[in-house]
């Protein structure tokens, strides 16, 4: 574990990690529609019966106050105070924490809280109105403003957000005629966690020129055209662990910067739109696209700008293509395309207009197309370059070639292609600029290191009778359905079994093991790896099948035993000399990705209590070497900053510390910077926190 390095003006608190919560001992106002006491909000017995009265009791000038609302339904026109005009909505004051889901006086323990068991429902004014009905709004609110544990429904717009900082937790937005959330004007910063959005006719969340973060949110049964779940026009969109299910129309749409992590798009009917349609810089990681249906021009992803798609699954989707890219550089890596169809159109899975497209460590199997055959990977931009490495193409149906279109330069290396009628479209304009090396191609193809042998997959998939999946019928049966197999390579030294999460020893060893470019990069192949990279989708990854060298796997690794045969000999020296003075930096480096997950944006913190800093990081082609945090505060004399380096010995580079000099009640900005193993840095989007005594 690397030692923790702290720069001056910072001291580490010697204590356990302190949870980040709102400032303790806030004044509390109680609301319960069944209360019969003094109705002054001082206790549950004397609670306000109207939420509007409770909101009016706050100063509205940034005072930190908590409003606890018991179960029941509340409308903005219900008030004991005669309004000067018909109140159109609830207005959330700056600094107010509004929490629903309390049992209230209807239970033995009024403070019991369960947002599902004791629902607090906010609805608009009753009756017809010539103006749009907004249920609740946050306007020009500062950090700490929070909406927690309520259901917002039946408005034209559920919640309006205007130039505001607001945190929304455990809330439901359902059945609003147009939008669940409508965020407009510039500069809003909204964070939503553990929320659900359902049954909206236009868009569940419409955000303009703002920073929006959605964590563990559910979007289902929403309708719309370009975007029925999230529309983000400018600014930054972050979605983590969100599920988009059974929506109709385009699901997520917008422009600016987007980062999606571990999201699921399932059973959406996208028509001629896309599950994700984004213009600008986009990163899509560890996401699953399954059983979505689209038209002949729809797609799972349409990314118009520099884009990275990594560790994603595209399974059982209907429509073409599955990924459409443009911009300068498009990277698709460690993705699987399995059992997708487009019976009425073409068979392309990736369609690119990018100047440079890199596709690596991807699996294409069990996909089928219609009468308009084309390449699995199709180039649309004249003069573009395609680089394909360590991919497996196997058992796809109605695909005339693996690569087609207008590519000017094509390189394909360390790939396995089986049951592919043609490697390239005959119409590629520059056949002299095609390079195919160290690949296993059924039917053969000229080039250094190319072979034509049985790849010995662990368990190939097959086309089956839809009425009996145990009956194999062949790919020429139009009614056949795809049964997925396992396309790891067999090895007597062991292949990785994802389900069992262990190494399984086979009776044979694939000839594609150690058959990659002798000077290629091993990446993260486990020991013993023979000193040479494998062909196919798992070559160069942690799931690469191990090299069998005629003896059991070594119990201990010797320094200098490069190939893993349990002895240091001439073979190891030959491998070393063949790589002598090679520079790994010759390969283009993908920058790391980093996002601050603790504290949350807009957090109100207690000084001098220690705070916990934690990030989520990834590096597609290496590993994170260092993470540093920086806190800055703007003062009358300028910007003051403090710096601390995280510790890789802790999960998520977590560190608990206290800064020695803080400006109380003033906003501070925290950023985190990740440095990968090749020295490339990425700085996170900033978050804002405020310290209070």
mmCIF file of N, CA and C in Angstrom, residues 602-692:
data_model
loop_
_atom_site.group_PDB
_atom_site.id
_atom_site.type_symbol
_atom_site.label_atom_id
_atom_site.label_comp_id
_atom_site.label_asym_id
_atom_site.label_seq_id
_atom_site.Cartn_x
_atom_site.Cartn_y
_atom_site.Cartn_z
ATOM 1 N N UNK A 602 -23.544 19.712 -3.296
ATOM 2 C CA UNK A 602 -24.487 20.493 -2.511
ATOM 3 C C UNK A 602 -24.545 20.120 -1.046
ATOM 4 N N UNK A 603 -23.643 19.248 -0.582
ATOM 5 C CA UNK A 603 -23.680 18.785 0.805
ATOM 6 C C UNK A 603 -23.420 19.921 1.788
ATOM 7 N N UNK A 604 -24.119 19.882 2.909
ATOM 8 C CA UNK A 604 -23.899 20.799 4.021
ATOM 9 C C UNK A 604 -23.119 20.022 5.082
ATOM 10 N N UNK A 605 -21.905 20.469 5.411
ATOM 11 C CA UNK A 605 -21.008 19.727 6.277
ATOM 12 C C UNK A 605 -20.763 20.490 7.576
ATOM 13 N N UNK A 606 -20.462 19.738 8.619
ATOM 14 C CA UNK A 606 -20.208 20.327 9.927
ATOM 15 C C UNK A 606 -18.705 20.464 10.147
ATOM 16 N N UNK A 607 -18.256 21.658 10.452
ATOM 17 C CA UNK A 607 -16.845 21.921 10.749
ATOM 18 C C UNK A 607 -16.661 21.966 12.269
ATOM 19 N N UNK A 608 -15.627 21.309 12.847
ATOM 20 C CA UNK A 608 -14.448 20.724 12.191
ATOM 21 C C UNK A 608 -14.509 19.207 12.032
ATOM 22 N N UNK A 609 -15.689 18.621 11.983
ATOM 23 C CA UNK A 609 -15.757 17.166 11.835
ATOM 24 C C UNK A 609 -15.015 16.718 10.578
ATOM 25 N N UNK A 610 -14.365 15.555 10.635
ATOM 26 C CA UNK A 610 -13.706 15.033 9.428
ATOM 27 C C UNK A 610 -14.746 14.725 8.355
ATOM 28 N N UNK A 611 -14.340 14.819 7.119
ATOM 29 C CA UNK A 611 -15.217 14.448 6.019
ATOM 30 C C UNK A 611 -14.605 13.293 5.252
ATOM 31 N N UNK A 612 -15.446 12.539 4.599
ATOM 32 C CA UNK A 612 -14.998 11.400 3.800
ATOM 33 C C UNK A 612 -14.989 11.797 2.327
ATOM 34 N N UNK A 613 -13.840 11.650 1.687
ATOM 35 C CA UNK A 613 -13.700 11.882 0.261
ATOM 36 C C UNK A 613 -13.600 10.535 -0.431
ATOM 37 N N UNK A 614 -14.396 10.356 -1.490
ATOM 38 C CA UNK A 614 -14.407 9.068 -2.185
ATOM 39 C C UNK A 614 -14.764 9.307 -3.640
ATOM 40 N N UNK A 615 -14.144 8.557 -4.538
ATOM 41 C CA UNK A 615 -14.389 8.720 -5.967
ATOM 42 C C UNK A 615 -14.682 7.374 -6.604
ATOM 43 N N UNK A 616 -15.223 7.438 -7.802
ATOM 44 C CA UNK A 616 -15.403 6.267 -8.657
ATOM 45 C C UNK A 616 -14.510 6.487 -9.871
ATOM 46 N N UNK A 617 -13.608 5.551 -10.130
ATOM 47 C CA UNK A 617 -12.632 5.711 -11.201
ATOM 48 C C UNK A 617 -12.599 4.488 -12.094
ATOM 49 N N UNK A 618 -12.104 4.679 -13.309
ATOM 50 C CA UNK A 618 -11.856 3.553 -14.207
ATOM 51 C C UNK A 618 -10.814 3.987 -15.224
ATOM 52 N N UNK A 619 -10.100 2.996 -15.764
ATOM 53 C CA UNK A 619 -9.130 3.242 -16.819
ATOM 54 C C UNK A 619 -9.223 2.081 -17.799
ATOM 55 N N UNK A 620 -9.639 2.369 -19.011
ATOM 56 C CA UNK A 620 -9.964 1.319 -19.967
ATOM 57 C C UNK A 620 -8.749 0.520 -20.414
ATOM 58 N N UNK A 621 -7.573 1.137 -20.423
ATOM 59 C CA UNK A 621 -6.405 0.442 -20.966
ATOM 60 C C UNK A 621 -5.239 0.416 -19.979
ATOM 61 N N UNK A 622 -5.531 0.468 -18.711
ATOM 62 C CA UNK A 622 -4.482 0.404 -17.707
ATOM 63 C C UNK A 622 -5.076 0.406 -16.319
ATOM 64 N N UNK A 623 -4.463 1.181 -15.414
ATOM 65 C CA UNK A 623 -4.982 1.241 -14.055
ATOM 66 C C UNK A 623 -4.700 2.630 -13.476
ATOM 67 N N UNK A 624 -5.408 2.941 -12.404
ATOM 68 C CA UNK A 624 -5.266 4.236 -11.755
ATOM 69 C C UNK A 624 -4.060 4.185 -10.811
ATOM 70 N N UNK A 625 -3.138 5.122 -11.004
ATOM 71 C CA UNK A 625 -1.938 5.174 -10.179
ATOM 72 C C UNK A 625 -2.123 6.073 -8.965
ATOM 73 N N UNK A 626 -2.832 7.172 -9.142
ATOM 74 C CA UNK A 626 -2.956 8.131 -8.059
ATOM 75 C C UNK A 626 -4.241 8.925 -8.219
ATOM 76 N N UNK A 627 -4.840 9.256 -7.091
ATOM 77 C CA UNK A 627 -5.987 10.167 -7.058
ATOM 78 C C UNK A 627 -5.677 11.270 -6.057
ATOM 79 N N UNK A 628 -5.881 12.508 -6.455
ATOM 80 C CA UNK A 628 -5.689 13.638 -5.545
ATOM 81 C C UNK A 628 -6.965 14.463 -5.487
ATOM 82 N N UNK A 629 -7.166 15.079 -4.344
ATOM 83 C CA UNK A 629 -8.337 15.919 -4.119
ATOM 84 C C UNK A 629 -7.890 17.365 -3.897
ATOM 85 N N UNK A 630 -8.698 18.308 -4.354
ATOM 86 C CA UNK A 630 -8.392 19.715 -4.137
ATOM 87 C C UNK A 630 -9.655 20.445 -3.698
ATOM 88 N N UNK A 631 -9.521 21.232 -2.623
ATOM 89 C CA UNK A 631 -10.615 22.062 -2.138
ATOM 90 C C UNK A 631 -10.233 23.516 -2.323
ATOM 91 N N UNK A 632 -11.141 24.312 -2.854
ATOM 92 C CA UNK A 632 -10.895 25.730 -3.070
ATOM 93 C C UNK A 632 -12.074 26.538 -2.553
ATOM 94 N N UNK A 633 -11.747 27.716 -2.039
ATOM 95 C CA UNK A 633 -12.781 28.655 -1.593
ATOM 96 C C UNK A 633 -12.469 30.027 -2.166
ATOM 97 N N UNK A 634 -13.475 30.671 -2.702
ATOM 98 C CA UNK A 634 -13.300 32.031 -3.217
ATOM 99 C C UNK A 634 -13.494 33.018 -2.075
ATOM 100 N N UNK A 635 -12.498 33.883 -1.863
ATOM 101 C CA UNK A 635 -12.555 34.874 -0.788
ATOM 102 C C UNK A 635 -12.355 36.266 -1.368
ATOM 103 N N UNK A 636 -12.436 37.237 -0.496
ATOM 104 C CA UNK A 636 -12.237 38.616 -0.941
ATOM 105 C C UNK A 636 -10.833 38.842 -1.481
ATOM 106 N N UNK A 637 -9.898 38.028 -1.032
ATOM 107 C CA UNK A 637 -8.503 38.195 -1.466
ATOM 108 C C UNK A 637 -8.128 37.243 -2.589
ATOM 109 N N UNK A 638 -9.077 36.484 -3.113
ATOM 110 C CA UNK A 638 -8.779 35.554 -4.203
ATOM 111 C C UNK A 638 -9.155 34.134 -3.850
ATOM 112 N N UNK A 639 -8.619 33.188 -4.610
ATOM 113 C CA UNK A 639 -8.940 31.783 -4.428
ATOM 114 C C UNK A 639 -7.886 31.105 -3.564
ATOM 115 N N UNK A 640 -8.339 30.367 -2.543
ATOM 116 C CA UNK A 640 -7.432 29.615 -1.688
ATOM 117 C C UNK A 640 -7.668 28.129 -1.923
ATOM 118 N N UNK A 641 -6.589 27.367 -2.037
ATOM 119 C CA UNK A 641 -6.743 25.951 -2.329
ATOM 120 C C UNK A 641 -5.870 25.083 -1.451
ATOM 121 N N UNK A 642 -6.347 23.859 -1.182
ATOM 122 C CA UNK A 642 -5.611 22.876 -0.405
ATOM 123 C C UNK A 642 -5.670 21.554 -1.150
ATOM 124 N N UNK A 643 -4.639 20.730 -0.956
ATOM 125 C CA UNK A 643 -4.451 19.555 -1.802
ATOM 126 C C UNK A 643 -4.161 18.343 -0.927
ATOM 127 N N UNK A 644 -4.708 17.194 -1.287
ATOM 128 C CA UNK A 644 -4.432 15.951 -0.569
ATOM 129 C C UNK A 644 -4.423 14.804 -1.564
ATOM 130 N N UNK A 645 -3.542 13.832 -1.335
ATOM 131 C CA UNK A 645 -3.452 12.667 -2.208
ATOM 132 C C UNK A 645 -4.121 11.485 -1.530
ATOM 133 N N UNK A 646 -4.987 10.790 -2.261
ATOM 134 C CA UNK A 646 -5.705 9.646 -1.722
ATOM 135 C C UNK A 646 -4.802 8.444 -1.552
ATOM 136 N N UNK A 647 -5.374 7.387 -0.990
ATOM 137 C CA UNK A 647 -4.601 6.184 -0.694
ATOM 138 C C UNK A 647 -5.192 5.004 -1.433
ATOM 139 N N UNK A 648 -4.373 4.369 -2.285
ATOM 140 C CA UNK A 648 -4.863 3.240 -3.076
ATOM 141 C C UNK A 648 -5.147 2.022 -2.222
ATOM 142 N N UNK A 649 -4.714 2.028 -0.975
ATOM 143 C CA UNK A 649 -4.984 0.882 -0.121
ATOM 144 C C UNK A 649 -6.429 0.801 0.304
ATOM 145 N N UNK A 650 -7.164 1.897 0.173
ATOM 146 C CA UNK A 650 -8.568 1.891 0.539
ATOM 147 C C UNK A 650 -9.434 1.795 -0.708
ATOM 148 N N UNK A 651 -10.584 1.180 -0.556
ATOM 149 C CA UNK A 651 -11.524 1.072 -1.670
ATOM 150 C C UNK A 651 -11.973 2.466 -2.105
ATOM 151 N N UNK A 652 -12.051 2.658 -3.416
ATOM 152 C CA UNK A 652 -12.529 3.915 -3.991
ATOM 153 C C UNK A 652 -11.663 5.110 -3.598
ATOM 154 N N UNK A 653 -10.361 4.869 -3.286
ATOM 155 C CA UNK A 653 -9.448 5.965 -2.945
ATOM 156 C C UNK A 653 -10.034 6.821 -1.821
ATOM 157 N N UNK A 654 -10.599 6.148 -0.848
ATOM 158 C CA UNK A 654 -11.319 6.838 0.222
ATOM 159 C C UNK A 654 -10.331 7.390 1.249
ATOM 160 N N UNK A 655 -10.635 8.577 1.734
ATOM 161 C CA UNK A 655 -9.791 9.190 2.748
ATOM 162 C C UNK A 655 -10.675 10.021 3.662
ATOM 163 N N UNK A 656 -10.388 9.983 4.952
ATOM 164 C CA UNK A 656 -11.124 10.794 5.920
ATOM 165 C C UNK A 656 -10.174 11.851 6.469
ATOM 166 N N UNK A 657 -10.569 13.112 6.363
ATOM 167 C CA UNK A 657 -9.661 14.175 6.772
ATOM 168 C C UNK A 657 -10.431 15.426 7.131
ATOM 169 N N UNK A 658 -9.685 16.377 7.700
ATOM 170 C CA UNK A 658 -10.255 17.697 7.983
ATOM 171 C C UNK A 658 -9.275 18.739 7.489
ATOM 172 N N UNK A 659 -9.795 19.767 6.835
ATOM 173 C CA UNK A 659 -8.949 20.879 6.418
ATOM 174 C C UNK A 659 -8.771 21.837 7.605
ATOM 175 N N UNK A 660 -7.570 22.387 7.729
ATOM 176 C CA UNK A 660 -7.268 23.212 8.896
ATOM 177 C C UNK A 660 -7.768 24.641 8.761
ATOM 178 N N UNK A 661 -8.135 25.064 7.563
ATOM 179 C CA UNK A 661 -8.583 26.440 7.367
ATOM 180 C C UNK A 661 -9.805 26.427 6.465
ATOM 181 N N UNK A 662 -10.937 26.761 7.023
ATOM 182 C CA UNK A 662 -12.205 26.699 6.300
ATOM 183 C C UNK A 662 -12.918 28.043 6.437
ATOM 184 N N UNK A 663 -13.573 28.495 5.391
ATOM 185 C CA UNK A 663 -14.407 29.688 5.447
ATOM 186 C C UNK A 663 -15.845 29.249 5.737
ATOM 187 N N UNK A 664 -16.280 29.471 6.947
ATOM 188 C CA UNK A 664 -17.587 28.993 7.359
ATOM 189 C C UNK A 664 -18.702 29.696 6.596
ATOM 190 N N UNK A 665 -19.753 28.913 6.320
ATOM 191 C CA UNK A 665 -20.961 29.405 5.642
ATOM 192 C C UNK A 665 -20.679 29.943 4.247
ATOM 193 N N UNK A 666 -19.560 29.535 3.672
ATOM 194 C CA UNK A 666 -19.221 29.946 2.306
ATOM 195 C C UNK A 666 -19.059 28.694 1.448
ATOM 196 N N UNK A 667 -19.459 28.770 0.190
ATOM 197 C CA UNK A 667 -19.322 27.589 -0.673
ATOM 198 C C UNK A 667 -17.855 27.288 -0.989
ATOM 199 N N UNK A 668 -17.530 26.007 -0.998
ATOM 200 C CA UNK A 668 -16.206 25.519 -1.365
ATOM 201 C C UNK A 668 -16.354 24.553 -2.536
ATOM 202 N N UNK A 669 -15.382 24.535 -3.401
ATOM 203 C CA UNK A 669 -15.386 23.634 -4.558
ATOM 204 C C UNK A 669 -14.367 22.517 -4.337
ATOM 205 N N UNK A 670 -14.795 21.277 -4.570
ATOM 206 C CA UNK A 670 -13.897 20.121 -4.476
ATOM 207 C C UNK A 670 -13.792 19.474 -5.850
ATOM 208 N N UNK A 671 -12.578 19.210 -6.277
ATOM 209 C CA UNK A 671 -12.334 18.436 -7.497
ATOM 210 C C UNK A 671 -11.402 17.279 -7.162
ATOM 211 N N UNK A 672 -11.430 16.264 -7.999
ATOM 212 C CA UNK A 672 -10.541 15.113 -7.846
ATOM 213 C C UNK A 672 -9.838 14.861 -9.175
ATOM 214 N N UNK A 673 -8.571 14.514 -9.117
ATOM 215 C CA UNK A 673 -7.788 14.252 -10.313
ATOM 216 C C UNK A 673 -7.232 12.837 -10.261
ATOM 217 N N UNK A 674 -7.468 12.069 -11.323
ATOM 218 C CA UNK A 674 -6.938 10.710 -11.435
ATOM 219 C C UNK A 674 -5.756 10.711 -12.395
ATOM 220 N N UNK A 675 -4.710 9.991 -12.027
ATOM 221 C CA UNK A 675 -3.533 9.814 -12.877
ATOM 222 C C UNK A 675 -3.407 8.317 -13.177
ATOM 223 N N UNK A 676 -3.344 7.969 -14.473
ATOM 224 C CA UNK A 676 -3.232 6.549 -14.805
ATOM 225 C C UNK A 676 -1.770 6.108 -14.816
ATOM 226 N N UNK A 677 -1.560 4.826 -15.125
ATOM 227 C CA UNK A 677 -0.225 4.249 -15.054
ATOM 228 C C UNK A 677 0.736 4.821 -16.090
ATOM 229 N N UNK A 678 0.228 5.612 -17.039
ATOM 230 C CA UNK A 678 1.102 6.241 -18.022
ATOM 231 C C UNK A 678 1.147 7.761 -17.867
ATOM 232 N N UNK A 679 0.678 8.241 -16.710
ATOM 233 C CA UNK A 679 0.833 9.643 -16.383
ATOM 234 C C UNK A 679 -0.213 10.573 -16.946
ATOM 235 N N UNK A 680 -1.256 10.040 -17.559
ATOM 236 C CA UNK A 680 -2.308 10.887 -18.115
ATOM 237 C C UNK A 680 -3.298 11.243 -17.006
ATOM 238 N N UNK A 681 -3.664 12.516 -16.941
ATOM 239 C CA UNK A 681 -4.533 13.011 -15.882
ATOM 240 C C UNK A 681 -5.929 13.342 -16.399
ATOM 241 N N UNK A 682 -6.931 13.129 -15.547
ATOM 242 C CA UNK A 682 -8.294 13.590 -15.785
ATOM 243 C C UNK A 682 -8.814 14.201 -14.489
ATOM 244 N N UNK A 683 -9.394 15.385 -14.575
ATOM 245 C CA UNK A 683 -9.970 16.043 -13.406
ATOM 246 C C UNK A 683 -11.484 15.943 -13.469
ATOM 247 N N UNK A 684 -12.085 15.609 -12.346
ATOM 248 C CA UNK A 684 -13.530 15.411 -12.268
ATOM 249 C C UNK A 684 -14.285 16.714 -12.436
ATOM 250 N N UNK A 685 -15.573 16.585 -12.684
ATOM 251 C CA UNK A 685 -16.454 17.745 -12.594
ATOM 252 C C UNK A 685 -16.466 18.221 -11.138
ATOM 253 N N UNK A 686 -16.493 19.521 -10.890
ATOM 254 C CA UNK A 686 -16.442 20.019 -9.513
ATOM 255 C C UNK A 686 -17.764 19.802 -8.785
ATOM 256 N N UNK A 687 -17.664 19.666 -7.474
ATOM 257 C CA UNK A 687 -18.857 19.689 -6.627
ATOM 258 C C UNK A 687 -18.708 20.851 -5.651
ATOM 259 N N UNK A 688 -19.822 21.284 -5.110
ATOM 260 C CA UNK A 688 -19.828 22.401 -4.175
ATOM 261 C C UNK A 688 -20.340 21.927 -2.820
ATOM 262 N N UNK A 689 -19.615 22.277 -1.760
ATOM 263 C CA UNK A 689 -20.035 21.963 -0.391
ATOM 264 C C UNK A 689 -19.936 23.226 0.448
ATOM 265 N N UNK A 690 -20.652 23.235 1.551
ATOM 266 C CA UNK A 690 -20.620 24.364 2.469
ATOM 267 C C UNK A 690 -20.386 23.848 3.877
ATOM 268 N N UNK A 691 -19.499 24.509 4.623
ATOM 269 C CA UNK A 691 -19.183 24.127 5.996
ATOM 270 C C UNK A 691 -19.886 25.063 6.973
ATOM 271 N N UNK A 692 -20.453 24.461 8.022
ATOM 272 C CA UNK A 692 -21.121 25.230 9.064
ATOM 273 C C UNK A 692 -20.566 24.805 10.417
#
